[in-house]
PDB file of C-alpha atoms in Angstrom:
ATOM      1  CA  UNK A   1       4.480  -3.997  -7.842  1.00 82.00           C
ATOM      2  CA  UNK A   2       3.816  -0.584  -6.343  1.00 91.00           C
ATOM      3  CA  UNK A   3       2.367   0.227  -2.946  1.00 94.00           C
ATOM      4  CA  UNK A   4      -0.661   2.487  -2.919  1.00 97.00           C
ATOM      5  CA  UNK A   5      -1.105   5.371  -0.541  1.00 97.00           C
ATOM      6  CA  UNK A   6      -4.311   5.765   1.454  1.00 98.00           C
ATOM      7  CA  UNK A   7      -5.980   8.137  -0.996  1.00 97.00           C
ATOM      8  CA  UNK A   8      -5.174   5.988  -4.016  1.00 97.00           C
ATOM      9  CA  UNK A   9      -6.296   2.828  -2.235  1.00 98.00           C
ATOM     10  CA  UNK A  10      -9.656   4.219  -1.096  1.00 98.00           C
ATOM     11  CA  UNK A  11     -10.140   5.759  -4.532  1.00 98.00           C
ATOM     12  CA  UNK A  12      -9.742   2.369  -6.180  1.00 98.00           C
ATOM     13  CA  UNK A  13     -12.036   0.759  -3.616  1.00 98.00           C
ATOM     14  CA  UNK A  14     -14.731   3.254  -4.629  1.00 97.00           C
ATOM     15  CA  UNK A  15     -14.526   2.124  -8.271  1.00 96.00           C
ATOM     16  CA  UNK A  16     -15.862  -1.360  -7.506  1.00 95.00           C
ATOM     17  CA  UNK A  17     -18.990  -2.541  -5.710  1.00 93.00           C
ATOM     18  CA  UNK A  18     -17.934  -5.988  -4.495  1.00 93.00           C
ATOM     19  CA  UNK A  19     -15.512  -6.801  -1.701  1.00 95.00           C
ATOM     20  CA  UNK A  20     -14.985  -9.276   1.101  1.00 96.00           C
ATOM     21  CA  UNK A  21     -15.473  -8.552   4.776  1.00 96.00           C
ATOM     22  CA  UNK A  22     -13.118 -10.476   7.048  1.00 96.00           C
ATOM     23  CA  UNK A  23     -13.919 -11.019  10.697  1.00 94.00           C
ATOM     24  CA  UNK A  24     -13.561 -13.432  13.559  1.00 91.00           C
ATOM     25  CA  UNK A  25     -16.300 -15.924  14.316  1.00 88.00           C
ATOM     26  CA  UNK A  26     -15.976 -18.254  17.302  1.00 85.00           C
ATOM     27  CA  UNK A  27     -12.227 -17.452  17.320  1.00 86.00           C
ATOM     28  CA  UNK A  28     -11.886 -18.598  13.700  1.00 90.00           C
ATOM     29  CA  UNK A  29     -11.200 -16.460  10.641  1.00 93.00           C
ATOM     30  CA  UNK A  30     -14.301 -15.855   8.541  1.00 93.00           C
ATOM     31  CA  UNK A  31     -14.900 -14.072   5.250  1.00 94.00           C
ATOM     32  CA  UNK A  32     -17.982 -13.192   3.198  1.00 93.00           C
ATOM     33  CA  UNK A  33     -18.432 -11.391  -0.125  1.00 92.00           C
ATOM     34  CA  UNK A  34     -20.580  -8.239   0.140  1.00 91.00           C
ATOM     35  CA  UNK A  35     -21.431  -5.116  -1.799  1.00 91.00           C
ATOM     36  CA  UNK A  36     -20.102  -1.823  -0.546  1.00 95.00           C
ATOM     37  CA  UNK A  37     -20.199   1.899  -1.119  1.00 96.00           C
ATOM     38  CA  UNK A  38     -17.881   4.590   0.150  1.00 97.00           C
ATOM     39  CA  UNK A  39     -19.231   7.529   2.141  1.00 97.00           C
ATOM     40  CA  UNK A  40     -16.245   9.797   2.554  1.00 96.00           C
ATOM     41  CA  UNK A  41     -13.632   7.362   3.790  1.00 97.00           C
ATOM     42  CA  UNK A  42     -16.159   5.052   5.425  1.00 98.00           C
ATOM     43  CA  UNK A  43     -16.977   1.726   3.830  1.00 98.00           C
ATOM     44  CA  UNK A  44     -20.667   0.885   4.115  1.00 97.00           C
ATOM     45  CA  UNK A  45     -21.987  -2.636   3.611  1.00 95.00           C
ATOM     46  CA  UNK A  46     -25.361  -4.239   4.093  1.00 89.00           C
ATOM     47  CA  UNK A  47     -25.653  -7.454   6.046  1.00 86.00           C
ATOM     48  CA  UNK A  48     -28.087 -10.024   4.719  1.00 78.00           C
ATOM     49  CA  UNK A  49     -29.749 -12.957   6.395  1.00 74.00           C
ATOM     50  CA  UNK A  50     -29.060 -14.296   9.849  1.00 73.00           C
ATOM     51  CA  UNK A  51     -25.612 -15.766   9.331  1.00 77.00           C
ATOM     52  CA  UNK A  52     -22.260 -15.020  10.849  1.00 78.00           C
ATOM     53  CA  UNK A  53     -22.230 -11.425   9.667  1.00 84.00           C
ATOM     54  CA  UNK A  54     -25.461 -10.584  11.465  1.00 86.00           C
ATOM     55  CA  UNK A  55     -23.649 -10.067  14.765  1.00 85.00           C
ATOM     56  CA  UNK A  56     -21.776  -7.139  13.212  1.00 88.00           C
ATOM     57  CA  UNK A  57     -25.101  -5.431  12.531  1.00 87.00           C
ATOM     58  CA  UNK A  58     -26.520  -5.894  16.027  1.00 85.00           C
ATOM     59  CA  UNK A  59     -26.895  -2.688  18.054  1.00 82.00           C
ATOM     60  CA  UNK A  60     -24.067  -2.237  20.543  1.00 80.00           C
ATOM     61  CA  UNK A  61     -22.552   0.258  22.928  1.00 81.00           C
ATOM     62  CA  UNK A  62     -19.086  -1.083  22.191  1.00 83.00           C
ATOM     63  CA  UNK A  63     -16.707   0.828  19.922  1.00 84.00           C
ATOM     64  CA  UNK A  64     -17.292  -1.894  17.357  1.00 88.00           C
ATOM     65  CA  UNK A  65     -15.550  -4.975  16.112  1.00 92.00           C
ATOM     66  CA  UNK A  66     -12.263  -4.913  14.218  1.00 95.00           C
ATOM     67  CA  UNK A  67     -12.691  -6.263  10.703  1.00 96.00           C
ATOM     68  CA  UNK A  68     -10.679  -6.260   7.514  1.00 97.00           C
ATOM     69  CA  UNK A  69     -12.156  -5.404   4.146  1.00 98.00           C
ATOM     70  CA  UNK A  70     -10.611  -6.465   0.870  1.00 98.00           C
ATOM     71  CA  UNK A  71     -11.363  -5.666  -2.742  1.00 98.00           C
ATOM     72  CA  UNK A  72      -9.308  -6.310  -5.815  1.00 96.00           C
ATOM     73  CA  UNK A  73      -9.303  -6.275  -9.577  1.00 95.00           C
ATOM     74  CA  UNK A  74      -6.580  -8.641 -10.685  1.00 92.00           C
ATOM     75  CA  UNK A  75      -6.388 -10.220 -14.117  1.00 89.00           C
ATOM     76  CA  UNK A  76      -5.962 -13.974 -13.569  1.00 80.00           C
ATOM     77  CA  UNK A  77      -3.813 -14.325 -16.685  1.00 81.00           C
ATOM     78  CA  UNK A  78      -1.502 -11.305 -16.503  1.00 84.00           C
ATOM     79  CA  UNK A  79      -1.674 -10.674 -12.720  1.00 82.00           C
ATOM     80  CA  UNK A  80      -2.023  -6.995 -13.536  1.00 91.00           C
ATOM     81  CA  UNK A  81      -4.351  -5.046 -11.302  1.00 94.00           C
ATOM     82  CA  UNK A  82      -4.707  -3.917  -7.728  1.00 96.00           C
ATOM     83  CA  UNK A  83      -5.738  -5.057  -4.280  1.00 96.00           C
ATOM     84  CA  UNK A  84      -6.742  -2.950  -1.296  1.00 98.00           C
ATOM     85  CA  UNK A  85      -7.060  -4.091   2.314  1.00 97.00           C
ATOM     86  CA  UNK A  86      -8.638  -1.884   4.971  1.00 98.00           C
ATOM     87  CA  UNK A  87      -8.634  -2.648   8.684  1.00 97.00           C
ATOM     88  CA  UNK A  88     -10.871  -0.796  11.098  1.00 97.00           C
ATOM     89  CA  UNK A  89     -13.811  -0.860  13.467  1.00 96.00           C
ATOM     90  CA  UNK A  90     -17.147  -2.008  12.109  1.00 96.00           C
ATOM     91  CA  UNK A  91     -20.255  -0.607  13.749  1.00 94.00           C
ATOM     92  CA  UNK A  92     -23.965  -0.833  12.901  1.00 94.00           C
ATOM     93  CA  UNK A  93     -25.391   2.266  11.232  1.00 94.00           C
ATOM     94  CA  UNK A  94     -27.996   3.567  13.668  1.00 91.00           C
ATOM     95  CA  UNK A  95     -29.159   6.871  12.153  1.00 93.00           C
ATOM     96  CA  UNK A  96     -32.436   6.184  10.284  1.00 93.00           C
ATOM     97  CA  UNK A  97     -31.620   8.790   7.642  1.00 95.00           C
ATOM     98  CA  UNK A  98     -28.275   7.177   6.940  1.00 95.00           C
ATOM     99  CA  UNK A  99     -29.892   3.747   6.809  1.00 92.00           C
ATOM    100  CA  UNK A 100     -32.455   4.960   4.255  1.00 91.00           C
ATOM    101  CA  UNK A 101     -29.801   6.647   2.156  1.00 94.00           C
ATOM    102  CA  UNK A 102     -27.524   3.607   2.155  1.00 93.00           C
ATOM    103  CA  UNK A 103     -30.414   1.237   1.511  1.00 88.00           C
ATOM    104  CA  UNK A 104     -31.361   3.208  -1.592  1.00 88.00           C
ATOM    105  CA  UNK A 105     -27.775   3.235  -2.866  1.00 90.00           C
ATOM    106  CA  UNK A 106     -26.780  -0.373  -2.160  1.00 88.00           C
ATOM    107  CA  UNK A 107     -28.467  -2.891  -4.423  1.00 75.00           C
ATOM    108  CA  UNK A 108     -29.928  -5.879  -2.652  1.00 65.00           C
ATOM    109  CA  UNK A 109     -28.838  -9.426  -3.324  1.00 65.00           C
ATOM    110  CA  UNK A 110     -31.360 -11.954  -4.425  1.00 60.00           C
ATOM    111  CA  UNK A 111     -33.813 -13.374  -1.937  1.00 62.00           C
ATOM    112  CA  UNK A 112     -32.089 -12.338   1.257  1.00 70.00           C
ATOM    113  CA  UNK A 113     -33.714 -10.138   3.889  1.00 74.00           C
ATOM    114  CA  UNK A 114     -31.548  -7.225   4.992  1.00 76.00           C
ATOM    115  CA  UNK A 115     -30.442  -7.576   8.613  1.00 81.00           C
ATOM    116  CA  UNK A 116     -28.680  -4.263   8.971  1.00 88.00           C
ATOM    117  CA  UNK A 117     -26.168  -1.804   7.648  1.00 92.00           C
ATOM    118  CA  UNK A 118     -22.579  -1.654   8.870  1.00 95.00           C
ATOM    119  CA  UNK A 119     -20.046   1.134   8.639  1.00 96.00           C
ATOM    120  CA  UNK A 120     -16.310   0.403   8.655  1.00 97.00           C
ATOM    121  CA  UNK A 121     -14.058   3.312   9.613  1.00 97.00           C
ATOM    122  CA  UNK A 122     -10.685   2.734   7.935  1.00 98.00           C
ATOM    123  CA  UNK A 123      -7.805   2.747  10.370  1.00 97.00           C
ATOM    124  CA  UNK A 124      -5.086   0.924   8.412  1.00 96.00           C
ATOM    125  CA  UNK A 125      -5.306   1.180   4.632  1.00 97.00           C
ATOM    126  CA  UNK A 126      -2.878  -0.802   2.478  1.00 95.00           C
ATOM    127  CA  UNK A 127      -2.841  -1.684  -1.162  1.00 95.00           C
ATOM    128  CA  UNK A 128      -0.707  -2.478  -4.140  1.00 93.00           C
ATOM    129  CA  UNK A 129      -0.935  -2.168  -7.870  1.00 94.00           C
ATOM    130  CA  UNK A 130       0.822  -4.405 -10.372  1.00 88.00           C
ATOM    131  CA  UNK A 131       1.562  -2.408 -13.487  1.00 84.00           C
ATOM    132  CA  UNK A 132       4.617  -4.097 -14.981  1.00 68.00           C
ATOM    133  CA  UNK A 133       4.606  -6.840 -17.566  1.00 56.00           C
ATOM    134  CA  UNK A 134       4.944 -10.203 -15.824  1.00 50.00           C
ATOM    135  CA  UNK A 135       7.811 -12.552 -16.534  1.00 54.00           C
ATOM    136  CA  UNK A 136       6.887 -15.515 -18.735  1.00 52.00           C
ATOM    137  CA  UNK A 137       5.465 -18.551 -16.962  1.00 53.00           C
ATOM    138  CA  UNK A 138       7.862 -21.350 -16.145  1.00 49.00           C
ATOM    139  CA  UNK A 139       6.059 -23.580 -18.619  1.00 47.00           C
ATOM    140  CA  UNK A 140       6.946 -21.261 -21.534  1.00 42.00           C
ATOM    141  CA  UNK A 141       8.820 -22.978 -24.389  1.00 43.00           C
ATOM    142  CA  UNK A 142      11.961 -20.946 -23.698  1.00 41.00           C
ATOM    143  CA  UNK A 143      11.789 -21.628 -19.941  1.00 30.00           C
TER     144      UNK A 143
ATOM    145  CA  UNK B   1     -29.457 -18.320  -3.849  1.00 82.00           C
ATOM    146  CA  UNK B   2     -28.512 -21.959  -3.563  1.00 91.00           C
ATOM    147  CA  UNK B   3     -26.054 -23.533  -1.149  1.00 94.00           C
ATOM    148  CA  UNK B   4     -23.294 -25.601  -2.689  1.00 97.00           C
ATOM    149  CA  UNK B   5     -22.220 -28.954  -1.363  1.00 97.00           C
ATOM    150  CA  UNK B   6     -18.570 -29.707  -0.677  1.00 98.00           C
ATOM    151  CA  UNK B   7     -17.890 -31.330  -4.048  1.00 97.00           C
ATOM    152  CA  UNK B   8     -19.550 -28.534  -6.002  1.00 97.00           C
ATOM    153  CA  UNK B   9     -17.774 -25.856  -3.982  1.00 98.00           C
ATOM    154  CA  UNK B  10     -14.283 -27.348  -4.391  1.00 98.00           C
ATOM    155  CA  UNK B  11     -15.021 -27.980  -8.064  1.00 98.00           C
ATOM    156  CA  UNK B  12     -15.789 -24.291  -8.601  1.00 98.00           C
ATOM    157  CA  UNK B  13     -12.719 -23.270  -6.610  1.00 98.00           C
ATOM    158  CA  UNK B  14     -10.604 -25.306  -9.035  1.00 97.00           C
ATOM    159  CA  UNK B  15     -11.950 -23.335 -12.003  1.00 96.00           C
ATOM    160  CA  UNK B  16     -10.285 -20.088 -10.886  1.00 95.00           C
ATOM    161  CA  UNK B  17      -6.697 -19.265  -9.976  1.00 93.00           C
ATOM    162  CA  UNK B  18      -7.153 -16.283  -7.670  1.00 93.00           C
ATOM    163  CA  UNK B  19      -8.486 -16.280  -4.130  1.00 95.00           C
ATOM    164  CA  UNK B  20      -7.975 -14.604  -0.787  1.00 96.00           C
ATOM    165  CA  UNK B  21      -6.338 -16.190   2.221  1.00 96.00           C
ATOM    166  CA  UNK B  22      -7.725 -15.007   5.538  1.00 96.00           C
ATOM    167  CA  UNK B  23      -5.750 -15.340   8.741  1.00 94.00           C
ATOM    168  CA  UNK B  24      -5.059 -13.720  12.071  1.00 91.00           C
ATOM    169  CA  UNK B  25      -2.119 -11.374  12.479  1.00 88.00           C
ATOM    170  CA  UNK B  26      -1.357  -9.857  15.871  1.00 85.00           C
ATOM    171  CA  UNK B  27      -4.897 -10.812  16.925  1.00 86.00           C
ATOM    172  CA  UNK B  28      -6.364  -8.821  14.009  1.00 90.00           C
ATOM    173  CA  UNK B  29      -8.118 -10.170  10.929  1.00 93.00           C
ATOM    174  CA  UNK B  30      -5.904 -10.097   7.841  1.00 93.00           C
ATOM    175  CA  UNK B  31      -6.488 -10.991   4.204  1.00 94.00           C
ATOM    176  CA  UNK B  32      -4.286 -11.203   1.086  1.00 92.00           C
ATOM    177  CA  UNK B  33      -5.012 -12.108  -2.528  1.00 92.00           C
ATOM    178  CA  UNK B  34      -3.048 -15.132  -3.756  1.00 91.00           C
ATOM    179  CA  UNK B  35      -2.995 -17.637  -6.575  1.00 91.00           C
ATOM    180  CA  UNK B  36      -3.993 -21.206  -5.824  1.00 95.00           C
ATOM    181  CA  UNK B  37      -4.254 -24.648  -7.297  1.00 96.00           C
ATOM    182  CA  UNK B  38      -6.130 -27.679  -6.044  1.00 97.00           C
ATOM    183  CA  UNK B  39      -4.322 -30.949  -5.400  1.00 97.00           C
ATOM    184  CA  UNK B  40      -7.097 -33.382  -4.593  1.00 96.00           C
ATOM    185  CA  UNK B  41      -9.069 -31.433  -2.009  1.00 97.00           C
ATOM    186  CA  UNK B  42      -6.046 -29.509  -0.773  1.00 98.00           C
ATOM    187  CA  UNK B  43      -5.654 -25.846  -1.678  1.00 98.00           C
ATOM    188  CA  UNK B  44      -2.042 -24.950  -2.427  1.00 97.00           C
ATOM    189  CA  UNK B  45      -0.814 -21.353  -2.455  1.00 95.00           C
ATOM    190  CA  UNK B  46       2.605 -19.779  -2.728  1.00 89.00           C
ATOM    191  CA  UNK B  47       3.636 -17.141  -0.240  1.00 86.00           C
ATOM    192  CA  UNK B  48       5.607 -14.219  -1.621  1.00 78.00           C
ATOM    193  CA  UNK B  49       7.863 -11.726   0.094  1.00 73.00           C
ATOM    194  CA  UNK B  50       8.389 -11.324   3.800  1.00 73.00           C
ATOM    195  CA  UNK B  51       5.038  -9.911   4.821  1.00 77.00           C
ATOM    196  CA  UNK B  52       2.333 -11.155   7.104  1.00 78.00           C
ATOM    197  CA  UNK B  53       1.772 -14.334   5.155  1.00 84.00           C
ATOM    198  CA  UNK B  54       5.382 -15.458   5.536  1.00 86.00           C
ATOM    199  CA  UNK B  55       4.726 -16.859   9.010  1.00 85.00           C
ATOM    200  CA  UNK B  56       2.309 -19.377   7.479  1.00 88.00           C
ATOM    201  CA  UNK B  57       5.154 -20.726   5.339  1.00 87.00           C
ATOM    202  CA  UNK B  58       7.673 -21.065   8.179  1.00 85.00           C
ATOM    203  CA  UNK B  59       8.544 -24.663   9.126  1.00 82.00           C
ATOM    204  CA  UNK B  60       6.671 -25.793  12.202  1.00 80.00           C
ATOM    205  CA  UNK B  61       5.918 -28.878  14.265  1.00 81.00           C
ATOM    206  CA  UNK B  62       2.474 -27.540  15.062  1.00 83.00           C
ATOM    207  CA  UNK B  63      -0.599 -28.947  13.310  1.00 84.00           C
ATOM    208  CA  UNK B  64      -0.763 -25.656  11.443  1.00 88.00           C
ATOM    209  CA  UNK B  65      -2.691 -22.428  11.642  1.00 92.00           C
ATOM    210  CA  UNK B  66      -6.416 -22.173  10.982  1.00 95.00           C
ATOM    211  CA  UNK B  67      -7.115 -19.989   7.959  1.00 96.00           C
ATOM    212  CA  UNK B  68     -10.056 -19.288   5.713  1.00 97.00           C
ATOM    213  CA  UNK B  69      -9.798 -19.216   1.962  1.00 98.00           C
ATOM    214  CA  UNK B  70     -12.300 -17.452  -0.262  1.00 98.00           C
ATOM    215  CA  UNK B  71     -12.795 -17.304  -4.005  1.00 98.00           C
ATOM    216  CA  UNK B  72     -15.726 -16.008  -5.987  1.00 96.00           C
ATOM    217  CA  UNK B  73     -16.946 -15.110  -9.406  1.00 95.00           C
ATOM    218  CA  UNK B  74     -19.784 -12.666  -8.951  1.00 92.00           C
ATOM    219  CA  UNK B  75     -21.040 -10.293 -11.619  1.00 89.00           C
ATOM    220  CA  UNK B  76     -21.090  -6.818 -10.043  1.00 80.00           C
ATOM    221  CA  UNK B  77     -24.131  -5.799 -12.098  1.00 81.00           C
ATOM    222  CA  UNK B  78     -26.385  -8.833 -11.908  1.00 84.00           C
ATOM    223  CA  UNK B  79     -24.990 -10.387  -8.695  1.00 82.00           C
ATOM    224  CA  UNK B  80     -25.085 -13.730 -10.463  1.00 91.00           C
ATOM    225  CA  UNK B  81     -22.239 -16.077  -9.673  1.00 94.00           C
ATOM    226  CA  UNK B  82     -20.792 -18.033  -6.800  1.00 96.00           C
ATOM    227  CA  UNK B  83     -18.635 -17.737  -3.714  1.00 96.00           C
ATOM    228  CA  UNK B  84     -16.809 -20.479  -1.844  1.00 98.00           C
ATOM    229  CA  UNK B  85     -15.278 -20.259   1.627  1.00 97.00           C
ATOM    230  CA  UNK B  86     -13.011 -22.983   2.988  1.00 98.00           C
ATOM    231  CA  UNK B  87     -11.761 -23.166   6.571  1.00 97.00           C
ATOM    232  CA  UNK B  88      -8.932 -25.456   7.582  1.00 97.00           C
ATOM    233  CA  UNK B  89      -5.380 -25.856   8.784  1.00 96.00           C
ATOM    234  CA  UNK B  90      -2.616 -24.268   6.733  1.00 96.00           C
ATOM    235  CA  UNK B  91       0.809 -25.897   6.868  1.00 94.00           C
ATOM    236  CA  UNK B  92       4.034 -25.324   4.930  1.00 94.00           C
ATOM    237  CA  UNK B  93       4.682 -27.838   2.165  1.00 94.00           C
ATOM    238  CA  UNK B  94       7.909 -29.602   3.218  1.00 91.00           C
ATOM    239  CA  UNK B  95       8.368 -32.354   0.628  1.00 93.00           C
ATOM    240  CA  UNK B  96      10.875 -31.077  -1.980  1.00 93.00           C
ATOM    241  CA  UNK B  97       9.155 -32.988  -4.772  1.00 95.00           C
ATOM    242  CA  UNK B  98       5.813 -31.403  -3.911  1.00 95.00           C
ATOM    243  CA  UNK B  99       7.431 -27.971  -3.712  1.00 92.00           C
ATOM    244  CA  UNK B 100       8.951 -28.389  -7.186  1.00 91.00           C
ATOM    245  CA  UNK B 101       5.688 -29.626  -8.644  1.00 94.00           C
ATOM    246  CA  UNK B 102       3.671 -26.782  -7.150  1.00 93.00           C
ATOM    247  CA  UNK B 103       6.287 -24.209  -8.108  1.00 88.00           C
ATOM    248  CA  UNK B 104       6.076 -25.299 -11.739  1.00 88.00           C
ATOM    249  CA  UNK B 105       2.291 -25.191 -11.712  1.00 90.00           C
ATOM    250  CA  UNK B 106       1.716 -21.913  -9.862  1.00 88.00           C
ATOM    251  CA  UNK B 107       2.679 -18.848 -11.856  1.00 75.00           C
ATOM    252  CA  UNK B 108       4.785 -16.313 -10.007  1.00 65.00           C
ATOM    253  CA  UNK B 109       3.673 -12.766  -9.344  1.00 65.00           C
ATOM    254  CA  UNK B 110       5.795  -9.930 -10.531  1.00 60.00           C
ATOM    255  CA  UNK B 111       9.023  -9.103  -8.753  1.00 62.00           C
ATOM    256  CA  UNK B 112       8.382 -10.944  -5.517  1.00 70.00           C
ATOM    257  CA  UNK B 113      10.674 -13.662  -4.188  1.00 74.00           C
ATOM    258  CA  UNK B 114       8.856 -16.844  -3.205  1.00 76.00           C
ATOM    259  CA  UNK B 115       9.009 -17.435   0.543  1.00 81.00           C
ATOM    260  CA  UNK B 116       7.316 -20.802   0.648  1.00 87.00           C
ATOM    261  CA  UNK B 117       4.410 -22.978  -0.354  1.00 92.00           C
ATOM    262  CA  UNK B 118       1.430 -23.571   1.895  1.00 95.00           C
ATOM    263  CA  UNK B 119      -1.167 -26.337   1.829  1.00 96.00           C
ATOM    264  CA  UNK B 120      -4.643 -25.789   3.245  1.00 97.00           C
ATOM    265  CA  UNK B 121      -6.570 -28.940   4.145  1.00 97.00           C
ATOM    266  CA  UNK B 122     -10.268 -28.091   3.875  1.00 98.00           C
ATOM    267  CA  UNK B 123     -12.202 -28.815   7.034  1.00 97.00           C
ATOM    268  CA  UNK B 124     -15.333 -26.707   6.579  1.00 96.00           C
ATOM    269  CA  UNK B 125     -16.378 -25.995   3.002  1.00 97.00           C
ATOM    270  CA  UNK B 126     -19.295 -23.652   2.336  1.00 95.00           C
ATOM    271  CA  UNK B 127     -20.476 -21.899  -0.762  1.00 95.00           C
ATOM    272  CA  UNK B 128     -23.427 -20.485  -2.579  1.00 93.00           C
ATOM    273  CA  UNK B 129     -24.451 -19.854  -6.126  1.00 94.00           C
ATOM    274  CA  UNK B 130     -26.843 -17.159  -7.274  1.00 88.00           C
ATOM    275  CA  UNK B 131     -28.647 -18.366 -10.360  1.00 84.00           C
ATOM    276  CA  UNK B 132     -31.934 -16.497 -10.284  1.00 68.00           C
ATOM    277  CA  UNK B 133     -32.658 -13.241 -12.036  1.00 56.00           C
ATOM    278  CA  UNK B 134     -32.264 -10.371  -9.564  1.00 49.00           C
ATOM    279  CA  UNK B 135     -35.064  -7.993  -8.743  1.00 54.00           C
ATOM    280  CA  UNK B 136     -34.759  -4.571 -10.405  1.00 52.00           C
ATOM    281  CA  UNK B 137     -32.633  -1.983  -8.602  1.00 53.00           C
ATOM    282  CA  UNK B 138     -34.427   0.511  -6.395  1.00 49.00           C
ATOM    283  CA  UNK B 139     -33.349   3.279  -8.757  1.00 48.00           C
ATOM    284  CA  UNK B 140     -35.290   1.769 -11.667  1.00 42.00           C
ATOM    285  CA  UNK B 141     -37.837   4.124 -13.268  1.00 43.00           C
ATOM    286  CA  UNK B 142     -40.742   2.025 -12.034  1.00 41.00           C
ATOM    287  CA  UNK B 143     -39.298   1.781  -8.521  1.00 30.00           C
TER     288      UNK B 143
END
């Protein structure tokens, strides 16, 4: 198991389109799967519907809300793969040009109106990659 | 997009072995990929290494720590699939018999010592399944 540096981690994040945004809702941990794209180092996601995520897309003068963002590609059998976790401020995307550009690039989900577009600026970036061959499961005949 | 009831959602969660545990660390949202199994309605995960998750596995007299647990199987191209989010109290598994049973059933990750085993009792269970055919992407030739 090898730790990834920031560049490697964000590079891997850019190779997939699905991740999970992690935030606090009514003082409880909350998590939702979303699609993302990377614009430079920024992670851009679209918020759909009027659920818990919608508050992240509401216009604000605050510096934003701290969220975590996770994506992974891990083989359930071999455990080989990688996981990346980013922590940073999430803010609504306000610039109409940016919104149009992101809207064109991020595919919509089925049957959900788009509430807004959110940009996460990575502050902490961590990740690991599992490259080695795993040890045999404890239920193996020689175990 | 169809909402799943509790039984459907936990049933789907039991069909996969990988999920993400979501918790609060130093007042910030945190998330880690882990393997799980279901024992009745309880979600059981093993905590590896000495990182942020280790505190969830430390013996405690408290009722536990509120966490969220997410798993999904979503096709990145078609967006078809499902996602389940469980919220509930996480507590270390103390009974040695339970620990042995879970240890035998949960495959270890590579090169990480096991710190403890954690049981999440589902309080809130939400989930959705996307079954419909998605609309064409905005980049389609007829778009």
